[in-house]
Coordinates of C-alpha atoms in Angstrom, one line a residue:
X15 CA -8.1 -23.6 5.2
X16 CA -8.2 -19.8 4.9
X17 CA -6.6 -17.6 2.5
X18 CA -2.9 -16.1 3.3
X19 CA -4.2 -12.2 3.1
X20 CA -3.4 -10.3 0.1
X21 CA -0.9 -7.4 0.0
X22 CA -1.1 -5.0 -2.9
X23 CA 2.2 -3.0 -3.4
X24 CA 1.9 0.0 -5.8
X25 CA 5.1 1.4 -7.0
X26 CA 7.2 2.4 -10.2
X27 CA 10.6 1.5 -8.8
X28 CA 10.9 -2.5 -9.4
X29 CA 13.8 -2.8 -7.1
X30 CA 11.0 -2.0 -4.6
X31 CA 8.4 -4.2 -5.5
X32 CA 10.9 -7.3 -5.7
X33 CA 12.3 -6.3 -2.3
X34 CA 8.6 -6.3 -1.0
X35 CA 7.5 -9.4 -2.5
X36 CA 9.9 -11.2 -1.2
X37 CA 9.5 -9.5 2.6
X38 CA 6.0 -10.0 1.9
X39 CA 6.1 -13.8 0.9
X40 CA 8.7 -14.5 4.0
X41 CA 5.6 -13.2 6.3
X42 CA 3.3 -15.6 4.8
X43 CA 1.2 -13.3 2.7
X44 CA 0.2 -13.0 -0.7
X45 CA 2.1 -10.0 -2.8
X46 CA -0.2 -8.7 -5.6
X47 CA 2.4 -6.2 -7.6
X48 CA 1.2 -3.6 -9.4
X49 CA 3.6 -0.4 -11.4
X50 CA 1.1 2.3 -11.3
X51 CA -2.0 3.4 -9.2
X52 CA -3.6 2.7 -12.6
X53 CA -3.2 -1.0 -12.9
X54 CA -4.4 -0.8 -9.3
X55 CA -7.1 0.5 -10.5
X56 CA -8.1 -1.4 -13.8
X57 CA -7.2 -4.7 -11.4
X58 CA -10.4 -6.6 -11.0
X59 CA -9.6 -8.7 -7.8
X60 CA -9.3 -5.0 -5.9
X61 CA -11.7 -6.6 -3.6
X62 CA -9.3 -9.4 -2.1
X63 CA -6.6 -6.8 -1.1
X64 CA -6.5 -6.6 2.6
X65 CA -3.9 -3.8 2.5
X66 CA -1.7 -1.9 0.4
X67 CA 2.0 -0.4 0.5
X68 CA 1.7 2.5 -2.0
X69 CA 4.2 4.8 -3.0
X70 CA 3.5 8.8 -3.4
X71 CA 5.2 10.0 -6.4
X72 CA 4.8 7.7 -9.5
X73 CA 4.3 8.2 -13.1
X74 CA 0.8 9.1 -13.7
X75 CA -1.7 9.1 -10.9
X76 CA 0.1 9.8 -7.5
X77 CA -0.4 7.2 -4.3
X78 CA -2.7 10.6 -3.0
X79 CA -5.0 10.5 -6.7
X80 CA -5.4 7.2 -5.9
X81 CA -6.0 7.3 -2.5
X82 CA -8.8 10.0 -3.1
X83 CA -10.3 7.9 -5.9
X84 CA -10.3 5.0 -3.7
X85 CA -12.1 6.8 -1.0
X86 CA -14.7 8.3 -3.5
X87 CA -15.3 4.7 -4.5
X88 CA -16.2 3.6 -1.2
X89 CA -14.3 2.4 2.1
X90 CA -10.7 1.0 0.6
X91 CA -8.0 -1.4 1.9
X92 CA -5.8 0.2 4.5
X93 CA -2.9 1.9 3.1
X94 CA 0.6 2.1 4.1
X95 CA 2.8 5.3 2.5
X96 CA 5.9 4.6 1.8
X97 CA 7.8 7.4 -0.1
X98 CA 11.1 9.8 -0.2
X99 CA 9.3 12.8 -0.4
X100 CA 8.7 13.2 4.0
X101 CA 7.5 16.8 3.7
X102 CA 4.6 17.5 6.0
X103 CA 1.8 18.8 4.0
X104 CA 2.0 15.3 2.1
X105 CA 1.9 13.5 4.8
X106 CA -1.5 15.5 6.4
X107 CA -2.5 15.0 3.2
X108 CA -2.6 11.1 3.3
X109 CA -3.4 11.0 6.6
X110 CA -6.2 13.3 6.5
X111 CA -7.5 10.8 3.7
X112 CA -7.3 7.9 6.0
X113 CA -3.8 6.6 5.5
X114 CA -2.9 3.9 8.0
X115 CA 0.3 4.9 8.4
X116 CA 3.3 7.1 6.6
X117 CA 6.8 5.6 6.2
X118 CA 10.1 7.5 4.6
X119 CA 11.8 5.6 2.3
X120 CA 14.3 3.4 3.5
X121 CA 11.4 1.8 5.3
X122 CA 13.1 -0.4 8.2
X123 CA 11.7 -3.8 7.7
X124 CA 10.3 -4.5 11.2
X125 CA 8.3 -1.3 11.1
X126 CA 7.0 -2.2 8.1
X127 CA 6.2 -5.9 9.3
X128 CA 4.4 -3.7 12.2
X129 CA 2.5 -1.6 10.1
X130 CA 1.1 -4.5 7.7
X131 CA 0.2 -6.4 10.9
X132 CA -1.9 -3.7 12.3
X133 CA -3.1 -2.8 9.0
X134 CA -4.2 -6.5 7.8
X135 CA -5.9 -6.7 11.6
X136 CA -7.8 -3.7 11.0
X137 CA -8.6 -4.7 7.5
X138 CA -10.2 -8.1 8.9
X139 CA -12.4 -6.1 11.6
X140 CA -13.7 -4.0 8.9
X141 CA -14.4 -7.2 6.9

């Protein structure tokens, strides 16, 4: 029997992570929580993450530092953006560094159940 794939979430605001987990867990994944980009990062199971829902502006390292340490580190996870702060350079920013896709906070659920989809599916062909 395989594994349910592994979602990481990566933000500061618990009410977010709890409403995730739970969104997560209804799809039949596996929610890996994390408050900062640098648990993320000090995590050693990084490897198991198919994709991750990462916010932009946390305490610390930003969802960009991380995704630019990521990158430097090798080919990451997918990543899904989710974040208040819509403005445009931000967003070329992440994509231009590979972001699977860029969501403004309130995410509506079935985009995001899209989005992890598509992202888990394109994590499992670079697998």
């Amino acid at each position: 029997m395989s594994h349910p794939p592994v979602i990481a979430v990566i933000d500061d605001d618990p009410a977010i992570r709890e409403a995730l987990e739970d969104l997560i867990v209804s799809l039949g994944y596996r929610p890996l929580l994390f408050v900062s980009a640098e648990d993320f990062l000090a995590f050693p199971g990084r490897s198991a993450v198919g994709c991750m829902v990462v916010d932009i502006r946390m305490g610390g390292m930003t969802g960009l530092d991380l995704q630019a340490r990521l990158n430097a580190q090798g080919k990451p996870s997918p990543m899904i953006f989710m974040t208040s702060y819509t403005d445009e350079a931000t967003r070329s920013k992440a994509m231009a560094g590979g972001a699977h896709s860029f969501l403004a906070k309130p995410v509506d659920a079935e985009v995001l159940i899209g989005c992890l989809a598509s992202a888990l599916h394109e994590s499992a062909r670079q697998g």
